[in-house]
Amino acid sequence: MKLRLLFPLLVWLAAGPALAACPRIVSQSPYLTAALEWLGQGQCIVGVSRYDKHDLPKTGGVMDPDADVLAILRPELLVTVDWVTPEALAQAVPQGTRSLRLGGFGSIAESERVLRTLAVASRMDDADAQVRRFRRAWQAAAHRVGGKGERVLVLSACSGEPYAFGRRHYIGDAFARAGFEVVDRSAGVRRLRAGEELADIPALVARFKPDIVFSLSHESSVACNAALGTVKARIVSLRGENFFHPGPPLLQGYRELAASLKS
């Protein structure tokens, strides 16, 4: 059954000497796939996680990489998120495959470091220049958003339990860099759980009194938390995938953010 997974790899090999310097890479997370593609290294990728939409062999998830598929693909490099333990990764990765556990969710600066690591690991000779290119791009995009110090609360309030993103998270940092005051400064990610002091969206809004509530939603979301419609603040809905994935997707996120504020 898994022999069909060899076809994309055979296509890659058929490309011949033009790709000789490019390592065979498996990306276990969509945000790492997006970063590699932004770097121009998408042709290096021979396998992706089940969460990616690419027509490439699927290699399991972040927490449960598929050892059988990885054994077929035998990548030179596997890049994944640091949520997976080194022990679990070692059990799944074939001998001779280098693996990297990467972050990026703490701040934009951290996502820049991830981008540089990917550039170096994929054998680019201009890693620092690529980071500078990304920095110039996101800073220009953030400036065009034109935030004027508005107090904002950033939520993921659709499909499942709601979350709030504070200043010490990549998403909170992204909004702060765009000129907003992220009011939940104590949190990285705050999961709104029943029984806690700030258990729901109305409680957060009452505590922090934001001017704007940004609601980030997944493409697959069916409905958002009904409490959003009860709060006394401006609600702005944004496509979550532009913010949930640290790195280059933020450029589109800032463009969407700037357009939403003008509408």
Backbone as numpy.savetxt, mean C-alpha at the origin, in Angstrom:
# Nx Ny Nz CAx CAy CAz Cx Cy Cz
-2.01 -29.78 -12.00 -2.84 -28.58 -12.00 -1.98 -27.31 -12.00
-0.90 -27.36 -11.24 -0.09 -26.15 -11.13 0.88 -25.98 -12.30
0.89 -26.96 -13.24 1.77 -26.81 -14.39 1.40 -25.59 -15.23
0.09 -25.23 -15.22 -0.33 -24.06 -15.98 0.34 -22.79 -15.48
0.81 -22.84 -14.24 1.48 -21.66 -13.68 2.84 -21.42 -14.32
3.36 -22.43 -15.03 4.66 -22.27 -15.67 4.59 -21.38 -16.90
3.40 -21.24 -17.51 3.31 -20.52 -18.78 3.84 -19.09 -18.69
3.37 -18.27 -17.69 3.93 -16.91 -17.62 5.43 -16.89 -17.44
5.96 -17.87 -16.71 7.41 -17.92 -16.51 8.12 -18.25 -17.80
7.56 -19.17 -18.61 8.16 -19.51 -19.89 8.16 -18.31 -20.83
7.08 -17.53 -20.79 7.02 -16.31 -21.59 8.13 -15.37 -21.18
8.32 -15.25 -19.87 9.38 -14.36 -19.35 10.75 -14.83 -19.84
10.99 -16.14 -19.76 12.28 -16.68 -20.18 12.50 -16.49 -21.68
11.39 -16.55 -22.44 11.51 -16.41 -23.89 11.96 -15.02 -24.30
11.85 -14.07 -23.39 12.27 -12.70 -23.71 13.76 -12.61 -23.96
14.52 -13.56 -23.42 15.92 -13.70 -23.76 16.86 -12.69 -23.14
17.96 -12.38 -23.80 19.03 -11.57 -23.23 18.62 -10.19 -22.78
17.55 -9.62 -23.38 17.16 -8.25 -23.00 16.82 -8.14 -21.54
16.40 -9.26 -20.91 16.04 -9.24 -19.50 17.09 -9.94 -18.63
18.26 -10.15 -19.20 19.27 -10.94 -18.49 19.64 -10.33 -17.14
19.64 -9.00 -17.05 20.05 -8.36 -15.81 18.93 -8.27 -14.80
17.74 -8.68 -15.18 16.57 -8.51 -14.32 16.33 -9.78 -13.50
16.32 -9.69 -12.17 16.06 -10.89 -11.36 14.61 -11.31 -11.46
14.36 -12.59 -11.35 12.99 -13.09 -11.28 12.45 -12.78 -9.89
11.37 -12.01 -9.84 10.85 -11.53 -8.55 9.44 -12.03 -8.33
9.16 -12.47 -7.12 7.79 -12.71 -6.67 7.43 -11.61 -5.68
6.29 -10.97 -5.92 5.79 -9.92 -5.03 4.59 -10.44 -4.27
4.69 -10.46 -2.94 3.62 -11.01 -2.10 2.64 -9.94 -1.61
2.71 -8.75 -2.18 1.78 -7.69 -1.77 1.54 -6.73 -2.93
0.29 -6.31 -3.15 0.01 -5.38 -4.26 0.80 -4.07 -4.18
1.09 -3.58 -2.97 1.79 -2.29 -2.91 3.24 -2.44 -3.36
3.81 -3.60 -3.14 5.17 -3.85 -3.63 5.18 -4.05 -5.14
4.14 -4.71 -5.64 3.99 -4.85 -7.09 3.89 -3.47 -7.74
3.07 -2.60 -7.17 2.90 -1.25 -7.72 4.21 -0.47 -7.69
4.97 -0.64 -6.61 6.25 0.07 -6.50 7.24 -0.42 -7.54
7.31 -1.73 -7.75 8.21 -2.28 -8.77 7.83 -1.79 -10.16
6.54 -1.73 -10.43 6.09 -1.25 -11.73 6.42 0.22 -11.91
6.25 1.02 -10.86 6.58 2.45 -10.95 8.07 2.63 -11.24
8.88 1.74 -10.69 10.33 1.80 -10.93 10.70 1.33 -12.34
9.73 0.80 -13.07 10.03 0.26 -14.40 10.53 -1.16 -14.37
10.33 -1.86 -13.25 10.82 -3.22 -13.08 9.68 -4.25 -13.10
8.55 -3.87 -13.66 7.43 -4.80 -13.72 7.74 -6.06 -14.51
8.64 -5.96 -15.50 8.98 -7.12 -16.30 9.75 -8.17 -15.50
10.23 -7.78 -14.32 10.96 -8.73 -13.48 10.03 -9.68 -12.74
8.75 -9.31 -12.61 7.84 -10.03 -11.73 7.32 -11.29 -12.42
7.49 -12.44 -11.76 7.04 -13.72 -12.32 5.91 -14.34 -11.50
5.60 -13.77 -10.34 4.52 -14.28 -9.51 4.05 -13.21 -8.56
2.76 -13.24 -8.23 2.17 -12.23 -7.35 1.22 -12.90 -6.36
0.86 -12.15 -5.32 -0.03 -12.68 -4.30 -1.44 -12.85 -4.84
-2.25 -13.54 -4.09 -3.65 -13.75 -4.48 -4.44 -12.43 -4.50
-3.89 -11.38 -3.87 -4.58 -10.11 -3.80 -4.32 -9.23 -5.02
-3.32 -9.60 -5.83 -3.00 -8.84 -7.03 -3.96 -9.20 -8.16
-4.19 -8.24 -9.05 -5.08 -8.46 -10.19 -4.32 -8.88 -11.44
-3.02 -9.00 -11.34 -2.21 -9.30 -12.51 -2.41 -10.75 -12.97
-2.27 -10.95 -14.27 -2.39 -12.28 -14.85 -1.04 -13.00 -14.79
-0.66 -13.31 -13.57 0.59 -14.01 -13.29 0.29 -15.11 -12.29
1.18 -16.08 -12.16 0.96 -17.13 -11.15 0.72 -16.54 -9.77
-0.26 -17.08 -9.06 -0.59 -16.61 -7.72 0.18 -17.43 -6.69
0.81 -16.72 -5.76 1.75 -17.36 -4.84 1.29 -17.28 -3.38
-0.03 -17.30 -3.18 -0.55 -17.26 -1.83 -0.69 -15.84 -1.30
-0.84 -15.73 0.02 -1.03 -14.43 0.64 0.18 -13.98 1.42
0.04 -12.86 2.07 1.14 -12.31 2.87 1.51 -13.27 3.99
0.51 -13.76 4.69 0.76 -14.61 5.86 0.90 -16.08 5.50
0.49 -16.47 4.29 0.55 -17.88 3.92 1.05 -18.06 2.49
2.32 -17.71 2.22 2.86 -17.91 0.87 2.80 -19.38 0.47
2.52 -19.62 -0.79 2.32 -20.98 -1.30 3.67 -21.59 -1.67
4.16 -22.49 -0.83 5.47 -23.09 -1.03 5.54 -23.90 -2.32
4.43 -24.56 -2.70 4.43 -25.38 -3.91 4.61 -24.54 -5.16
3.88 -23.43 -5.24 4.00 -22.56 -6.41 5.38 -21.91 -6.44
5.85 -21.49 -5.28 7.19 -20.88 -5.23 8.26 -21.86 -5.65
8.08 -23.14 -5.33 9.06 -24.15 -5.74 9.08 -24.30 -7.26
7.91 -24.12 -7.91 7.85 -24.18 -9.37 8.52 -22.95 -9.99
8.22 -21.78 -9.45 8.73 -20.54 -10.02 10.20 -20.32 -9.73
10.67 -20.77 -8.56 12.06 -20.58 -8.13 12.55 -19.15 -8.41
11.93 -18.16 -7.77 12.37 -16.78 -7.99 13.75 -16.53 -7.38
14.43 -15.56 -7.94 15.69 -15.12 -7.33 15.42 -14.26 -6.10
14.30 -13.54 -6.14 13.98 -12.59 -5.07 12.49 -12.67 -4.76
12.17 -12.72 -3.48 10.77 -12.61 -3.03 10.67 -11.42 -2.11
9.72 -10.53 -2.39 9.51 -9.36 -1.55 8.12 -9.46 -0.92
8.06 -9.18 0.37 6.81 -9.32 1.08 6.74 -8.29 2.21
5.65 -8.33 2.94 5.41 -7.37 4.02 5.97 -7.93 5.32
6.41 -7.04 6.21 7.02 -7.51 7.45 6.01 -8.02 8.47
4.75 -8.19 8.04 3.76 -8.82 8.92 4.02 -10.32 9.04
4.59 -10.93 8.02 4.86 -12.37 8.07 6.12 -12.60 8.89
6.12 -13.68 9.67 7.29 -13.96 10.51 8.43 -14.52 9.67
9.67 -14.29 10.08 10.80 -14.87 9.35 10.71 -16.39 9.27
10.17 -17.02 10.32 10.06 -18.48 10.34 9.09 -18.98 9.27
7.92 -18.35 9.18 6.94 -18.75 8.18 7.47 -18.53 6.77
8.19 -17.45 6.59 8.74 -17.16 5.27 9.81 -18.17 4.89
10.67 -18.51 5.85 11.75 -19.47 5.58 11.21 -20.83 5.17
10.07 -21.21 5.72 9.48 -22.51 5.40 8.92 -22.55 3.98
8.55 -21.39 3.44 7.90 -21.35 2.13 8.86 -21.04 0.98
9.95 -20.32 1.27 10.83 -19.84 0.21 11.81 -20.93 -0.22
11.95 -21.17 -1.53 12.89 -22.20 -1.99 14.32 -21.85 -1.64
15.13 -22.86 -1.54 16.55 -22.63 -1.29 17.15 -21.84 -2.44
17.95 -20.85 -2.11 18.57 -20.01 -3.13 17.80 -18.75 -3.46
16.56 -18.63 -2.92 15.78 -17.42 -3.13 16.04 -16.43 -2.01
16.39 -15.22 -2.36 16.56 -14.16 -1.37 15.19 -13.60 -1.03
14.91 -13.38 0.24 13.62 -12.81 0.63 13.83 -11.52 1.41
12.93 -10.57 1.19 12.96 -9.28 1.89 11.61 -9.03 2.53
11.60 -8.74 3.82 10.39 -8.34 4.54 10.44 -6.82 4.67
9.45 -6.15 4.09 9.48 -4.69 3.98 8.28 -4.06 4.67
8.48 -2.82 5.12 7.42 -2.06 5.78 6.85 -1.01 4.84
6.87 0.23 5.30 6.35 1.33 4.49 5.10 1.96 5.05
4.55 1.37 6.11 3.25 1.84 6.62 3.38 2.87 7.75
4.59 3.25 8.10 4.76 4.20 9.19 4.73 5.66 8.75
5.22 5.93 7.54 5.32 7.32 7.06 5.69 7.30 5.59
5.58 8.46 4.96 6.02 8.56 3.56 7.52 8.34 3.47
8.27 8.83 4.46 9.72 8.62 4.45 10.05 7.14 4.47
9.28 6.36 5.24 9.50 4.92 5.28 9.19 4.29 3.93
8.15 4.77 3.25 7.83 4.23 1.94 8.92 4.58 0.92
9.58 5.72 1.09 10.71 6.06 0.23 11.85 5.07 0.42
12.10 4.68 1.67 13.16 3.72 1.94 12.84 2.36 1.31
11.57 1.99 1.35 11.17 0.74 0.70 11.41 0.82 -0.80
11.07 1.94 -1.40 11.28 2.12 -2.83 12.76 1.98 -3.18
13.61 2.57 -2.37 15.05 2.46 -2.62 15.52 1.01 -2.49
15.03 0.32 -1.46 15.41 -1.09 -1.27 15.02 -1.93 -2.48
13.81 -1.69 -3.00 13.36 -2.44 -4.17 14.21 -2.11 -5.40
14.58 -0.85 -5.54 15.41 -0.46 -6.68 16.77 -1.16 -6.63
17.37 -1.19 -5.46 18.66 -1.85 -5.30 18.53 -3.35 -5.51
17.52 -3.95 -4.87 17.35 -5.40 -4.95 17.03 -5.88 -6.36
16.38 -5.02 -7.15 16.05 -5.39 -8.53 17.13 -4.96 -9.52
18.30 -4.58 -8.98 19.52 -4.33 -9.75 19.45 -3.06 -10.60
18.74 -2.07 -10.10 18.78 -0.78 -10.76 20.03 -0.04 -10.30
20.64 0.71 -11.19 21.88 1.41 -10.82 21.64 2.87 -10.45
20.37 3.28 -10.35 20.06 4.68 -10.02 19.03 4.75 -8.91
19.20 3.93 -7.87 18.21 3.84 -6.79 17.96 5.18 -6.13
19.01 5.92 -5.82 18.82 7.20 -5.16 18.10 8.20 -6.05
18.38 8.15 -7.35 17.69 9.04 -8.27 16.21 8.70 -8.35
15.87 7.42 -8.25 14.47 7.02 -8.28 13.73 7.54 -7.04
14.38 7.49 -5.89 13.77 8.01 -4.67 13.56 9.52 -4.80
14.54 10.21 -5.32 14.38 11.66 -5.51 13.25 11.96 -6.48
13.09 11.17 -7.51 12.00 11.36 -8.47 10.65 11.19 -7.79
10.53 10.17 -6.95 9.28 9.96 -6.23 9.02 11.10 -5.26
10.08 11.54 -4.56 9.91 12.62 -3.57 9.44 13.90 -4.24
10.04 14.23 -5.36 9.60 15.45 -6.08 8.15 15.31 -6.52
7.78 14.12 -6.97 6.42 13.91 -7.48 5.38 14.02 -6.37
5.64 13.36 -5.21 4.61 13.40 -4.16 4.56 14.78 -3.51
5.71 15.45 -3.38 5.68 16.78 -2.78 4.91 17.77 -3.67
5.11 17.67 -4.98 4.37 18.55 -5.89 2.88 18.24 -5.84
2.53 16.94 -5.79 1.12 16.55 -5.74 0.48 16.98 -4.43
1.22 16.86 -3.33 0.70 17.29 -2.03 0.46 18.80 -2.01
1.36 19.54 -2.61 1.20 21.01 -2.66 -0.05 21.39 -3.44
-0.35 20.65 -4.52 -1.53 20.97 -5.34 -2.83 20.66 -4.61
-2.80 19.81 -3.58 -4.01 19.55 -2.80 -4.48 20.84 -2.13
-3.52 21.60 -1.58 -3.85 22.92 -1.05 -4.55 22.92 0.29
-4.23 21.95 1.16 -4.81 21.98 2.50 -4.41 23.25 3.24
-5.33 23.78 4.02 -5.09 25.05 4.73 -5.23 24.86 6.24
-4.75 23.73 6.72 -4.79 23.51 8.15 -6.11 23.01 8.69
-7.02 22.58 7.81 -8.30 22.05 8.27 -8.09 20.83 9.17
-8.88 20.77 10.22 -8.81 19.63 11.14 -9.52 18.45 10.49
-8.81 17.32 10.33 -9.40 16.19 9.60 -9.27 14.90 10.40
-10.27 14.06 10.20 -10.29 12.70 10.73 -10.31 11.78 9.51
-9.40 10.81 9.47 -9.27 9.93 8.31 -9.71 8.53 8.73
-10.74 8.01 8.05 -11.35 6.74 8.43 -11.39 5.76 7.27
-11.41 4.49 7.62 -11.84 3.44 6.70 -13.11 2.88 7.32
-14.25 3.31 6.80 -15.52 3.03 7.48 -16.44 2.12 6.67
-15.87 1.45 5.67 -16.70 0.60 4.82 -16.24 -0.86 4.89
-17.19 -1.77 4.75 -16.90 -3.21 4.71 -16.13 -3.69 5.94
-16.86 -3.97 7.01 -16.24 -4.49 8.22 -16.08 -3.42 9.28
-15.24 -3.74 10.28 -15.05 -2.81 11.38 -14.33 -1.55 10.91
-14.76 -0.40 11.37 -14.10 0.85 10.96 -12.75 1.04 11.64
-11.89 1.77 10.96 -10.57 2.11 11.48 -10.36 3.61 11.32
-9.56 4.18 12.21 -9.13 5.57 12.08 -7.62 5.58 11.96
-7.10 6.46 11.10 -5.66 6.54 10.85 -5.12 7.82 11.47
-4.15 7.66 12.35 -3.58 8.81 13.04 -2.31 9.31 12.38
-1.73 10.33 13.00 -0.55 11.00 12.44 0.64 10.06 12.34
0.70 9.03 13.20 1.85 8.12 13.20 1.59 6.90 12.31
0.85 7.09 11.24 0.63 6.07 10.23 0.87 6.71 8.86
1.23 5.89 7.89 1.48 6.39 6.54 0.33 7.25 6.02
-0.91 6.79 6.23 -2.06 7.53 5.72 -2.21 8.87 6.42
-2.08 8.87 7.74 -2.15 10.14 8.47 -1.04 11.08 8.05
0.14 10.54 7.85 1.27 11.36 7.41 0.99 11.96 6.04
0.38 11.17 5.16 0.08 11.67 3.81 -0.87 12.86 3.85
-1.87 12.80 4.72 -2.81 13.93 4.82 -2.16 15.13 5.50
-1.31 14.88 6.47 -0.60 15.98 7.12 0.31 16.70 6.13
0.99 15.93 5.27 1.89 16.52 4.27 1.12 17.32 3.22
-0.17 17.04 3.09 -1.00 17.78 2.13 -1.59 19.05 2.73
-1.21 19.37 3.98 -1.60 20.63 4.57 -2.74 20.57 5.57
-3.13 19.35 5.99 -4.22 19.22 6.96 -3.67 18.96 8.36
-4.47 19.25 9.35 -4.14 18.88 10.73 -4.88 17.58 11.04
-4.13 16.49 11.13 -4.72 15.19 11.45 -4.96 15.17 12.95
-6.23 15.15 13.35 -6.57 15.40 14.75 -6.23 14.23 15.67
-6.24 13.01 15.15 -5.91 11.85 15.99 -4.41 11.65 15.95
-3.70 12.41 16.75 -2.24 12.42 16.70 -1.61 11.29 17.52
-2.38 10.67 18.40 -1.80 9.66 19.28 -1.75 8.27 18.66
-2.48 8.08 17.56 -2.66 6.73 17.04 -1.89 6.51 15.74
-1.49 5.26 15.51 -1.08 4.81 14.20 -2.35 4.42 13.47
-2.90 3.27 13.84 -4.21 2.85 13.36 -5.07 2.58 14.59
-6.25 3.16 14.62 -7.16 2.95 15.74 -8.34 2.10 15.25
-8.45 0.91 15.78 -9.59 0.05 15.44 -10.74 0.37 16.38
-11.88 0.67 15.82 -13.03 1.10 16.63 -13.78 -0.13 17.12
-13.58 -0.47 18.38 -14.16 -1.69 18.94 -15.16 -1.33 20.03
-16.24 -2.08 20.04 -17.27 -1.87 21.06 -16.68 -2.04 22.45
-17.10 -1.17 23.36 -16.63 -1.25 24.73 -15.45 -0.37 25.05
-14.79 0.19 24.03 -13.66 1.07 24.28 -14.14 2.53 24.32
-13.28 3.40 24.84 -13.68 4.80 25.03 -14.10 5.44 23.70
-13.30 5.26 22.67 -13.62 5.80 21.35 -14.05 4.62 20.48
-15.28 4.17 20.71 -15.72 2.90 20.14 -16.34 3.04 18.77
-16.70 4.24 18.36 -17.40 4.37 17.09 -17.12 5.74 16.47
-17.64 5.93 15.28 -17.38 7.17 14.54 -17.96 8.40 15.24
-19.21 8.37 15.72 -19.71 9.54 16.45 -18.86 9.91 17.65
-18.34 8.91 18.37 -17.49 9.20 19.53 -16.19 9.87 19.11
-15.61 9.42 18.00 -14.39 10.06 17.51 -14.65 11.50 17.09
-15.74 11.71 16.37 -16.05 13.06 15.90 -16.33 13.99 17.08
-17.06 13.48 18.09 -17.35 14.30 19.27 -16.07 14.65 20.02
-15.12 13.73 20.04 -13.87 13.97 20.77 -12.96 14.95 20.02
-12.81 14.77 18.73 -11.80 15.53 17.98 -12.36 16.73 17.22
-13.68 16.76 16.99 -14.33 17.89 16.31 -13.63 18.28 15.00
-13.55 17.35 14.05 -12.88 17.67 12.79 -13.73 18.56 11.89
-13.07 19.31 11.02 -13.77 20.07 9.99 -14.21 19.14 8.85
-13.37 18.15 8.56 -13.64 17.22 7.46 -13.39 15.80 7.95
-14.26 14.88 7.56 -14.03 13.45 7.77 -13.78 12.83 6.40
-12.59 12.29 6.20 -12.26 11.60 4.96 -12.55 10.12 5.15
-13.36 9.55 4.27 -13.73 8.14 4.33 -13.08 7.41 3.17
-12.16 6.50 3.48 -11.46 5.73 2.46 -12.16 4.38 2.29
-12.54 4.05 1.07 -13.28 2.81 0.86 -12.60 1.93 -0.18
-12.72 0.61 0.01 -12.23 -0.36 -0.96 -13.16 -0.40 -2.16
-12.63 -0.81 -3.30 -13.46 -0.97 -4.49 -14.58 -1.98 -4.25
-14.30 -2.99 -3.39 -15.27 -4.05 -3.16 -16.33 -3.69 -2.12
-16.23 -2.51 -1.53 -17.16 -2.12 -0.48 -18.59 -2.04 -1.02
-19.52 -2.57 -0.25 -20.92 -2.53 -0.63 -21.60 -1.33 0.01
-21.32 -1.10 1.28 -21.95 0.01 2.00 -21.00 0.51 3.08
-21.15 1.77 3.45 -20.32 2.35 4.50 -21.10 2.41 5.81
-20.36 2.59 6.88 -20.96 2.68 8.20 -22.02 3.79 8.21
-23.23 3.42 8.61 -24.34 4.37 8.59 -24.09 5.57 9.49
-23.20 5.40 10.49 -22.92 6.51 11.40 -22.29 7.70 10.69
-21.68 7.47 9.52 -21.10 8.58 8.77 -22.15 9.63 8.43
-23.36 9.18 8.19 -24.42 10.11 7.82 -24.98 10.91 8.97
-24.54 10.61 10.18 -25.10 11.29 11.36 -24.16 12.34 11.93
-22.92 12.38 11.49 -21.96 13.28 12.11 -22.08 14.68 11.54
-21.74 15.67 12.34 -21.81 17.07 11.93 -20.44 17.53 11.46
-20.07 17.04 10.29 -18.81 17.42 9.66 -18.94 17.13 8.18
-18.13 17.80 7.39 -18.11 17.52 5.96 -17.54 16.12 5.74
-18.19 15.32 4.91 -17.73 13.97 4.61 -17.20 13.96 3.18
-15.98 13.50 3.01 -15.38 13.36 1.67 -14.96 11.91 1.49
-15.51 11.26 0.47 -15.19 9.85 0.19 -14.08 9.77 -0.85
-13.13 8.87 -0.60 -11.99 8.70 -1.50 -11.76 7.22 -1.77
-11.12 6.92 -2.87 -10.79 5.54 -3.22 -9.64 5.06 -2.34
-9.93 4.09 -1.49 -8.95 3.68 -0.50 -7.67 3.12 -1.07
-7.75 2.42 -2.22 -6.55 1.78 -2.77 -5.45 2.79 -3.08
-5.81 4.04 -3.29 -4.78 5.06 -3.54 -4.03 5.46 -2.27
-4.57 5.07 -1.12 -3.95 5.44 0.15 -3.53 4.22 0.98
-4.24 3.11 0.84 -3.91 1.92 1.63 -2.56 1.34 1.23
-2.14 1.55 -0.02 -0.90 0.98 -0.53 0.19 2.04 -0.52
1.13 1.99 0.41 2.14 3.04 0.50 3.03 3.11 -0.74
3.43 4.30 -1.08 4.32 4.48 -2.22 3.66 5.18 -3.38
4.01 4.83 -4.61 3.53 5.53 -5.80 2.02 5.67 -5.95
1.17 4.74 -5.46 -0.28 4.99 -5.57 -0.72 6.30 -4.93
0.06 6.82 -4.00 -0.29 8.08 -3.35 -0.39 9.22 -4.35
0.36 9.15 -5.45 0.31 10.23 -6.44 -1.09 10.36 -7.00
-1.73 9.24 -7.31 -3.11 9.28 -7.77 -4.04 9.69 -6.64
-3.72 9.25 -5.41 -4.53 9.63 -4.26 -4.56 11.13 -4.06
-3.42 11.78 -4.19 -3.37 13.24 -4.05 -4.16 13.92 -5.17
-4.09 13.38 -6.38 -4.87 13.97 -7.47 -6.37 13.87 -7.18
-6.79 12.70 -6.70 -8.20 12.52 -6.36 -8.60 13.44 -5.21
-7.72 13.57 -4.22 -8.00 14.42 -3.08 -8.17 15.88 -3.49
-7.25 16.34 -4.35 -7.35 17.73 -4.82 -8.64 17.97 -5.58
-9.04 17.01 -6.42 -10.27 17.16 -7.19 -11.51 17.15 -6.29
-11.48 16.30 -5.26 -12.65 16.19 -4.38 -12.88 17.45 -3.59
-11.83 18.16 -3.24 -11.98 19.39 -2.47 -12.48 20.55 -3.31
-12.30 20.45 -4.62 -12.76 21.50 -5.51 -14.20 21.30 -5.95
-14.71 20.07 -5.75 -16.07 19.77 -6.24 -17.13 20.26 -5.27
